PDB file of C-alpha atoms in Angstrom:
ATOM      1  CA  MET A1070      -8.204 -64.853  18.526  1.00 47.00           C
ATOM      2  CA  LYS A1071      -6.581 -65.760  21.841  1.00 44.00           C
ATOM      3  CA  LYS A1072      -2.991 -66.409  22.872  1.00 45.00           C
ATOM      4  CA  GLU A1073      -1.887 -67.541  26.302  1.00 46.00           C
ATOM      5  CA  SER A1074       1.559 -67.668  27.856  1.00 43.00           C
ATOM      6  CA  THR A1075       2.736 -68.207  31.402  1.00 45.00           C
ATOM      7  CA  SER A1076       4.145 -64.980  32.854  1.00 42.00           C
ATOM      8  CA  LYS A1077       7.758 -64.962  34.025  1.00 46.00           C
ATOM      9  CA  GLY A1078       9.558 -62.140  35.720  1.00 45.00           C
ATOM     10  CA  LEU A1079       7.533 -59.048  34.784  1.00 43.00           C
ATOM     11  CA  MET A1080       4.197 -58.804  36.587  1.00 45.00           C
ATOM     12  CA  LEU A1081       1.477 -56.539  35.154  1.00 46.00           C
ATOM     13  CA  ILE A1082      -1.480 -55.525  37.242  1.00 46.00           C
ATOM     14  CA  GLY A1083      -4.566 -54.571  35.217  1.00 49.00           C
ATOM     15  CA  SER A1084      -4.550 -54.479  31.443  1.00 46.00           C
ATOM     16  CA  LEU A1085      -2.625 -52.846  28.621  1.00 49.00           C
ATOM     17  CA  ARG A1086      -4.535 -51.845  25.487  1.00 49.00           C
ATOM     18  CA  LYS A1087      -2.712 -50.750  22.348  1.00 49.00           C
ATOM     19  CA  ALA A1088      -3.413 -50.902  18.601  1.00 49.00           C
ATOM     20  CA  GLY A1089      -6.421 -53.177  19.047  1.00 52.00           C
ATOM     21  CA  VAL A1090      -4.559 -55.589  21.344  1.00 58.00           C
ATOM     22  CA  THR A1091      -5.454 -56.023  25.019  1.00 58.00           C
ATOM     23  CA  THR A1092      -2.974 -57.760  27.333  1.00 58.00           C
ATOM     24  CA  TYR A1093      -3.802 -58.689  30.933  1.00 56.00           C
ATOM     25  CA  MET A1094      -3.092 -61.196  33.733  1.00 58.00           C
ATOM     26  CA  LYS A1095      -5.537 -63.963  34.569  1.00 62.00           C
ATOM     27  CA  GLN A1096      -4.803 -66.713  37.099  1.00 62.00           C
ATOM     28  CA  GLY A1097      -1.061 -66.175  36.748  1.00 59.00           C
ATOM     29  CA  LYS A1098      -1.105 -66.263  32.965  1.00 62.00           C
ATOM     30  CA  MET A1099      -0.580 -63.492  30.441  1.00 61.00           C
ATOM     31  CA  ILE A1100      -3.619 -63.228  28.184  1.00 64.00           C
ATOM     32  CA  THR A1101      -3.481 -61.387  24.855  1.00 63.00           C
ATOM     33  CA  ARG A1102      -6.637 -60.673  22.918  1.00 63.00           C
ATOM     34  CA  VAL A1103      -6.916 -59.068  19.498  1.00 55.00           C
ATOM     35  CA  SER A1104     -10.147 -57.291  18.819  1.00 50.00           C
ATOM     36  CA  ASN A1105     -11.423 -54.988  16.139  1.00 50.00           C
ATOM     37  CA  SER A1106     -14.324 -52.785  17.134  1.00 47.00           C
ATOM     38  CA  CYS A1107     -16.543 -51.267  14.441  1.00 51.00           C
ATOM     39  CA  GLU A1108     -18.356 -49.167  17.001  1.00 53.00           C
ATOM     40  CA  ARG A1109     -18.317 -45.452  16.147  1.00 56.00           C
ATOM     41  CA  ARG A1110     -16.393 -43.232  18.545  1.00 67.00           C
ATOM     42  CA  SER A1111     -18.712 -41.123  20.670  1.00 79.00           C
ATOM     43  CA  ASN A1112     -18.670 -37.510  19.496  1.00 83.00           C
ATOM     44  CA  THR A1113     -21.354 -35.565  21.315  1.00 93.00           C
ATOM     45  CA  LEU A1114     -21.331 -31.782  21.112  1.00 93.00           C
ATOM     46  CA  PRO A1115     -19.730 -31.319  24.585  1.00 93.00           C
ATOM     47  CA  GLN A1116     -17.060 -33.899  23.695  1.00 94.00           C
ATOM     48  CA  PHE A1117     -16.418 -32.264  20.342  1.00 94.00           C
ATOM     49  CA  ILE A1118     -16.087 -28.799  21.891  1.00 95.00           C
ATOM     50  CA  GLN A1119     -13.587 -30.031  24.486  1.00 94.00           C
ATOM     51  CA  ARG A1120     -11.545 -31.848  21.828  1.00 94.00           C
ATOM     52  CA  GLN A1121     -11.385 -28.698  19.726  1.00 95.00           C
ATOM     53  CA  LYS A1122     -10.279 -26.712  22.783  1.00 95.00           C
ATOM     54  CA  MET A1123      -7.493 -29.144  23.567  1.00 95.00           C
ATOM     55  CA  ARG A1124      -6.474 -29.331  19.899  1.00 95.00           C
ATOM     56  CA  HIS A1125      -6.002 -25.562  19.768  1.00 96.00           C
ATOM     57  CA  THR A1126      -4.272 -25.428  23.165  1.00 97.00           C
ATOM     58  CA  THR A1127      -1.750 -28.019  21.964  1.00 96.00           C
ATOM     59  CA  ALA A1128      -1.196 -26.191  18.662  1.00 96.00           C
ATOM     60  CA  LEU A1129      -0.557 -22.898  20.469  1.00 97.00           C
ATOM     61  CA  TRP A1130       1.845 -24.503  22.933  1.00 97.00           C
ATOM     62  CA  LYS A1131       3.850 -26.121  20.120  1.00 95.00           C
ATOM     63  CA  MET A1132       4.583 -22.607  18.849  1.00 95.00           C
ATOM     64  CA  LEU A1133       4.973 -20.792  22.181  1.00 97.00           C
ATOM     65  CA  LYS A1134       7.246 -23.319  23.889  1.00 94.00           C
ATOM     66  CA  TRP A1135      10.198 -22.280  21.719  1.00 93.00           C
ATOM     67  CA  CYS A1136      10.225 -18.923  23.499  1.00 92.00           C
ATOM     68  CA  GLU A1137      11.605 -18.565  27.003  1.00 87.00           C
ATOM     69  CA  THR A1138       8.434 -18.704  29.102  1.00 92.00           C
ATOM     70  CA  MET A1139       7.665 -18.586  32.821  1.00 95.00           C
ATOM     71  CA  PHE A1140       4.715 -20.675  33.991  1.00 97.00           C
ATOM     72  CA  THR A1141       5.375 -21.310  37.660  1.00 93.00           C
ATOM     73  CA  GLU A1142       1.998 -22.082  39.216  1.00 94.00           C
ATOM     74  CA  ARG A1143       1.545 -25.758  38.314  1.00 93.00           C
ATOM     75  CA  GLN A1144       3.692 -28.879  38.184  1.00 90.00           C
ATOM     76  CA  THR A1145       4.667 -28.361  34.540  1.00 95.00           C
ATOM     77  CA  ALA A1146       4.733 -25.337  32.252  1.00 96.00           C
ATOM     78  CA  TYR A1147       2.388 -27.072  29.805  1.00 96.00           C
ATOM     79  CA  SER A1148      -0.232 -27.955  32.414  1.00 96.00           C
ATOM     80  CA  ASN A1149      -0.098 -24.372  33.673  1.00 97.00           C
ATOM     81  CA  PHE A1150      -0.516 -23.010  30.140  1.00 98.00           C
ATOM     82  CA  ALA A1151      -3.288 -25.485  29.279  1.00 97.00           C
ATOM     83  CA  SER A1152      -5.367 -24.638  32.358  1.00 96.00           C
ATOM     84  CA  LEU A1153      -5.302 -20.961  31.335  1.00 97.00           C
ATOM     85  CA  ALA A1154      -5.744 -21.524  27.591  1.00 97.00           C
ATOM     86  CA  ASN A1155      -8.860 -23.591  28.273  1.00 95.00           C
ATOM     87  CA  ARG A1156     -10.656 -20.265  28.885  1.00 96.00           C
ATOM     88  CA  LEU A1157     -10.046 -19.043  25.324  1.00 97.00           C
ATOM     89  CA  PRO A1158     -12.858 -18.947  22.744  1.00 97.00           C
ATOM     90  CA  VAL A1159     -13.358 -22.266  20.956  1.00 97.00           C
ATOM     91  CA  VAL A1160     -12.178 -22.291  17.341  1.00 97.00           C
ATOM     92  CA  TYR A1161     -13.548 -24.971  15.015  1.00 96.00           C
ATOM     93  CA  VAL A1162     -11.328 -26.280  12.222  1.00 94.00           C
ATOM     94  CA  THR A1163     -11.694 -29.179   9.817  1.00 93.00           C
ATOM     95  CA  LYS A1164      -9.870 -32.431  10.384  1.00 90.00           C
ATOM     96  CA  VAL A1165      -7.253 -31.672   7.723  1.00 85.00           C
ATOM     97  CA  LEU A1166      -6.120 -28.617   9.733  1.00 78.00           C
ATOM     98  CA  MET A1167      -6.415 -30.287  13.111  1.00 75.00           C
ATOM     99  CA  ASP A1168      -2.789 -30.747  14.136  1.00 78.00           C
ATOM    100  CA  GLN A1169      -1.263 -27.421  13.122  1.00 88.00           C
ATOM    101  CA  ALA A1170      -3.813 -24.593  12.817  1.00 95.00           C
ATOM    102  CA  SER A1171      -3.564 -21.905  15.497  1.00 97.00           C
ATOM    103  CA  PHE A1172      -5.138 -18.491  15.850  1.00 98.00           C
ATOM    104  CA  LEU A1173      -4.107 -15.166  17.313  1.00 98.00           C
ATOM    105  CA  MET A1174      -6.729 -13.932  19.764  1.00 98.00           C
ATOM    106  CA  PRO A1175      -6.913 -11.808  22.913  1.00 98.00           C
ATOM    107  CA  GLY A1176      -6.121 -13.667  26.105  1.00 98.00           C
ATOM    108  CA  ILE A1177      -3.479 -16.175  24.971  1.00 98.00           C
ATOM    109  CA  PRO A1178      -1.396 -16.762  28.128  1.00 98.00           C
ATOM    110  CA  VAL A1179       2.355 -16.196  27.889  1.00 98.00           C
ATOM    111  CA  SER A1180       3.260 -16.336  31.602  1.00 98.00           C
ATOM    112  CA  ASP A1181       1.880 -17.133  35.035  1.00 98.00           C
ATOM    113  CA  GLY A1182       3.444 -16.169  38.328  1.00 97.00           C
ATOM    114  CA  LYS A1183       3.080 -14.498  41.711  1.00 96.00           C
ATOM    115  CA  LEU A1184       3.777 -10.868  40.813  1.00 96.00           C
ATOM    116  CA  PRO A1185       0.735  -8.628  40.232  1.00 95.00           C
ATOM    117  CA  ALA A1186      -0.557  -8.681  36.650  1.00 97.00           C
ATOM    118  CA  ILE A1187       0.109  -5.623  34.500  1.00 96.00           C
ATOM    119  CA  ASN A1188      -3.008  -4.155  32.927  1.00 97.00           C
ATOM    120  CA  GLU A1189      -2.183  -3.668  29.227  1.00 98.00           C
ATOM    121  CA  GLN A1190      -4.114  -2.250  26.285  1.00 97.00           C
ATOM    122  CA  LEU A1191      -3.473  -1.007  22.766  1.00 98.00           C
ATOM    123  CA  GLY A1192      -4.045   2.637  21.974  1.00 97.00           C
ATOM    124  CA  GLU A1193      -2.291   5.847  20.949  1.00 96.00           C
ATOM    125  CA  VAL A1194      -0.009   8.225  22.804  1.00 95.00           C
ATOM    126  CA  ASP A1195       0.676  11.612  21.207  1.00 93.00           C
ATOM    127  CA  GLY A1196      -0.645  10.272  17.902  1.00 95.00           C
ATOM    128  CA  THR A1197       1.655   7.212  17.938  1.00 97.00           C
ATOM    129  CA  PRO A1198       0.390   3.619  18.337  1.00 98.00           C
ATOM    130  CA  ALA A1199       1.357   2.275  21.752  1.00 98.00           C
ATOM    131  CA  LEU A1200       1.118  -0.552  24.235  1.00 98.00           C
ATOM    132  CA  ILE A1201      -0.230   1.226  27.301  1.00 97.00           C
ATOM    133  CA  THR A1202       0.279  -0.236  30.787  1.00 97.00           C
ATOM    134  CA  ASP A1203      -0.623   0.627  34.361  1.00 96.00           C
ATOM    135  CA  LEU A1204       2.969  -0.095  35.433  1.00 93.00           C
ATOM    136  CA  LYS A1205       4.095   2.833  37.570  1.00 90.00           C
ATOM    137  CA  GLY A1206       7.440   4.546  37.389  1.00 78.00           C
ATOM    138  CA  GLU A1207       8.595   3.228  40.748  1.00 77.00           C
ATOM    139  CA  ALA A1208       8.139  -0.386  39.561  1.00 75.00           C
ATOM    140  CA  TRP A1209      11.687  -0.334  38.203  1.00 71.00           C
ATOM    141  CA  ASP A1210      14.561  -1.590  40.314  1.00 76.00           C
ATOM    142  CA  CYS A1211      17.870  -3.247  39.596  1.00 76.00           C
ATOM    143  CA  GLN A1212      16.338  -6.718  40.055  1.00 83.00           C
ATOM    144  CA  SER A1213      13.573  -6.165  37.482  1.00 89.00           C
ATOM    145  CA  LYS A1214      13.360  -6.771  33.765  1.00 92.00           C
ATOM    146  CA  LEU A1215      10.610  -6.569  31.163  1.00 94.00           C
ATOM    147  CA  LEU A1216      10.046  -9.242  28.523  1.00 97.00           C
ATOM    148  CA  LEU A1217       8.005  -8.364  25.431  1.00 98.00           C
ATOM    149  CA  TYR A1218       6.202 -11.294  23.804  1.00 98.00           C
ATOM    150  CA  THR A1219       5.044 -10.767  20.230  1.00 98.00           C
ATOM    151  CA  ALA A1220       2.516 -13.044  18.539  1.00 98.00           C
ATOM    152  CA  GLU A1221       1.961 -12.822  14.783  1.00 98.00           C
ATOM    153  CA  GLN A1222      -0.772 -14.441  12.730  1.00 98.00           C
ATOM    154  CA  HIS A1223       0.554 -16.095   9.572  1.00 96.00           C
ATOM    155  CA  ILE A1224      -1.227 -17.837   6.710  1.00 94.00           C
ATOM    156  CA  GLU A1225       1.118 -20.484   5.368  1.00 90.00           C
ATOM    157  CA  ASN A1226      -0.215 -22.470   2.397  1.00 88.00           C
ATOM    158  CA  ASN A1227      -3.772 -21.731   3.567  1.00 88.00           C
ATOM    159  CA  LEU A1228      -2.837 -22.856   7.068  1.00 92.00           C
ATOM    160  CA  PRO A1229      -3.443 -20.286   9.851  1.00 95.00           C
ATOM    161  CA  ARG A1230      -0.596 -20.375  12.325  1.00 96.00           C
ATOM    162  CA  VAL A1231       0.582 -18.128  15.160  1.00 97.00           C
ATOM    163  CA  ARG A1232       4.279 -17.567  15.625  1.00 97.00           C
ATOM    164  CA  PHE A1233       5.734 -16.169  18.852  1.00 98.00           C
ATOM    165  CA  SER A1234       8.912 -14.298  19.673  1.00 98.00           C
ATOM    166  CA  MET A1235      10.272 -12.715  22.831  1.00 97.00           C
ATOM    167  CA  ARG A1236      12.872 -10.085  23.631  1.00 97.00           C
ATOM    168  CA  GLU A1237      13.939  -8.126  26.664  1.00 96.00           C
ATOM    169  CA  VAL A1238      12.890  -4.475  26.674  1.00 95.00           C
ATOM    170  CA  SER A1239      15.181  -1.880  28.198  1.00 91.00           C
ATOM    171  CA  TRP A1240      13.591   0.631  30.506  1.00 83.00           C
ATOM    172  CA  GLN A1241      15.025   3.345  28.273  1.00 88.00           C
ATOM    173  CA  GLU A1242      12.635   2.203  25.517  1.00 93.00           C
ATOM    174  CA  MET A1243       9.657   2.914  27.753  1.00 92.00           C
ATOM    175  CA  SER A1244       7.985   6.303  28.097  1.00 93.00           C
ATOM    176  CA  LEU A1245       6.319   7.618  31.224  1.00 92.00           C
ATOM    177  CA  VAL A1246       2.868   9.062  30.557  1.00 93.00           C
ATOM    178  CA  ASP A1247       0.838  10.297  33.512  1.00 90.00           C
ATOM    179  CA  GLY A1248       3.086   8.262  35.806  1.00 90.00           C
ATOM    180  CA  HIS A1249       2.675   4.974  33.882  1.00 93.00           C
ATOM    181  CA  TYR A1250       4.949   3.203  31.409  1.00 94.00           C
ATOM    182  CA  VAL A1251       3.974   2.920  27.745  1.00 96.00           C
ATOM    183  CA  LEU A1252       5.818   1.376  24.816  1.00 97.00           C
ATOM    184  CA  LYS A1253       5.357   3.352  21.597  1.00 97.00           C
ATOM    185  CA  GLY A1254       5.894   2.286  17.970  1.00 96.00           C
ATOM    186  CA  GLU A1255       4.153   1.990  14.612  1.00 96.00           C
ATOM    187  CA  ALA A1256       4.165  -1.821  14.957  1.00 96.00           C
ATOM    188  CA  PHE A1257       1.444  -1.561  17.591  1.00 98.00           C
ATOM    189  CA  ALA A1258      -1.022  -0.591  14.841  1.00 97.00           C
ATOM    190  CA  ASP A1259      -0.590  -3.978  13.111  1.00 98.00           C
ATOM    191  CA  ASP A1260      -3.865  -5.913  13.355  1.00 97.00           C
ATOM    192  CA  MET A1261      -2.159  -9.235  12.640  1.00 98.00           C
ATOM    193  CA  LYS A1262       0.069  -8.986  15.702  1.00 98.00           C
ATOM    194  CA  GLY A1263      -0.391  -9.111  19.461  1.00 98.00           C
ATOM    195  CA  TRP A1264       1.790  -8.349  22.477  1.00 98.00           C
ATOM    196  CA  ALA A1265       2.292  -8.889  26.181  1.00 98.00           C
ATOM    197  CA  LEU A1266       4.790  -7.281  28.550  1.00 97.00           C
ATOM    198  CA  VAL A1267       5.880  -9.534  31.413  1.00 97.00           C
ATOM    199  CA  LEU A1268       7.560  -8.155  34.525  1.00 95.00           C
ATOM    200  CA  VAL A1269      10.224 -10.487  35.934  1.00 95.00           C
ATOM    201  CA  LYS A1270      11.944 -10.237  39.305  1.00 93.00           C
ATOM    202  CA  GLY A1271      14.285 -13.144  39.945  1.00 91.00           C
ATOM    203  CA  GLU A1272      12.199 -16.338  39.865  1.00 92.00           C
ATOM    204  CA  ARG A1273       8.905 -14.440  39.969  1.00 95.00           C
ATOM    205  CA  CYS A1274       6.897 -13.021  37.093  1.00 96.00           C
ATOM    206  CA  SER A1275       3.589 -11.352  36.375  1.00 97.00           C
ATOM    207  CA  PRO A1276       0.750 -13.408  34.820  1.00 98.00           C
ATOM    208  CA  GLN A1277       0.142 -11.940  31.371  1.00 98.00           C
ATOM    209  CA  THR A1278      -1.929 -12.591  28.264  1.00 98.00           C
ATOM    210  CA  ILE A1279      -1.773 -11.295  24.702  1.00 98.00           C
ATOM    211  CA  VAL A1280      -3.590  -8.112  23.687  1.00 98.00           C
ATOM    212  CA  THR A1281      -4.367  -7.792  19.976  1.00 98.00           C
ATOM    213  CA  ARG A1282      -6.646  -6.229  17.398  1.00 97.00           C
ATOM    214  CA  CYS A1283      -6.609  -9.410  15.300  1.00 98.00           C
ATOM    215  CA  THR A1284     -10.094 -10.738  14.457  1.00 98.00           C
ATOM    216  CA  LEU A1285      -9.278 -13.553  11.994  1.00 97.00           C
ATOM    217  CA  TYR A1286     -10.121 -16.185  14.593  1.00 97.00           C
ATOM    218  CA  GLN A1287     -13.721 -14.984  14.864  1.00 98.00           C
ATOM    219  CA  GLN A1288     -14.783 -16.611  11.577  1.00 96.00           C
ATOM    220  CA  TYR A1289     -13.812 -19.959  13.131  1.00 96.00           C
ATOM    221  CA  THR A1290     -16.063 -19.506  16.174  1.00 97.00           C
ATOM    222  CA  THR A1291     -19.432 -19.475  14.373  1.00 97.00           C
ATOM    223  CA  GLU A1292     -22.080 -22.187  14.221  1.00 96.00           C
ATOM    224  CA  GLU A1293     -21.309 -22.569  10.522  1.00 97.00           C
ATOM    225  CA  ALA A1294     -17.648 -23.265  11.350  1.00 96.00           C
ATOM    226  CA  LEU A1295     -18.750 -25.737  14.031  1.00 96.00           C
ATOM    227  CA  GLU A1296     -20.957 -27.635  11.558  1.00 95.00           C
ATOM    228  CA  LYS A1297     -18.246 -27.734   8.885  1.00 95.00           C
ATOM    229  CA  SER A1298     -15.675 -28.956  11.392  1.00 95.00           C
ATOM    230  CA  ALA A1299     -17.976 -31.598  12.874  1.00 94.00           C
ATOM    231  CA  ASP A1300     -18.862 -32.905   9.399  1.00 94.00           C
ATOM    232  CA  SER A1301     -15.158 -33.405   8.618  1.00 93.00           C
ATOM    233  CA  TYR A1302     -15.005 -35.765  11.611  1.00 90.00           C
ATOM    234  CA  GLY A1303     -18.061 -37.707  10.466  1.00 90.00           C
ATOM    235  CA  GLY A1304     -20.640 -35.589  12.260  1.00 92.00           C
ATOM    236  CA  LEU A1305     -21.810 -35.510  15.850  1.00 91.00           C
ATOM    237  CA  THR A1306     -23.120 -38.567  17.670  1.00 84.00           C
ATOM    238  CA  GLU A1307     -26.144 -36.548  18.691  1.00 69.00           C
ATOM    239  CA  PRO A1308     -26.538 -33.918  15.938  1.00 53.00           C
ATOM    240  CA  GLY A1309     -29.729 -32.614  17.506  1.00 49.00           C
ATOM    241  CA  PHE A1310     -27.597 -30.753  20.071  1.00 48.00           C
ATOM    242  CA  LEU A1311     -26.067 -28.628  17.308  1.00 49.00           C
ATOM    243  CA  SER A1312     -28.986 -26.226  17.103  1.00 44.00           C
ATOM    244  CA  ALA A1313     -29.849 -26.326  20.808  1.00 41.00           C
TER     245      ALA A1313
END
């Protein structure tokens, strides 16, 4: 099917493809072609892995963006977050969960900036669960503040989803242990939650990622999960790569 019309006013260079319709200029005329391709979309293992990575990055950002975040090292906050989240383990989900499933795991970025990163780990202090940092006592000044990001793994109608929250922590809440700040509380024993403390000074912040004991995501990183996920998309274009 072909339709032709002489172009007036608006000039398009190149072509525009949308919903099976391609529109382009040829010899001063606007050409519109309708085509239906039955060719199967390429879905090699490397392509499938990258699509699953981007799917999960997008799902995480949809939840995190509602918190006040500081990602200052790229043109947009999302591009900054995505470049960091691309390093996370790949989780494989079926097509029905594609748009909304997200998983709590170590390393989820919550900030990126020019201040030195704070080394953070979960442990115990005087028998109490704690978020232990290498932030020294002299790090405090009147221009500084600490933001605590909390990530919590939920299962909502069989849908795994991470929810994020953020609050400012007063320095009075922190304890000094061997010259370093720690944040103590029974909540830090919860293996379905994760945390990150971000130091902020004016427009600068420390680059931080979530620390957590949560392991739910691991069952979605196996070869079995990969096969189940790929099958829900119609399989891989080159299935022989699956066992390579």
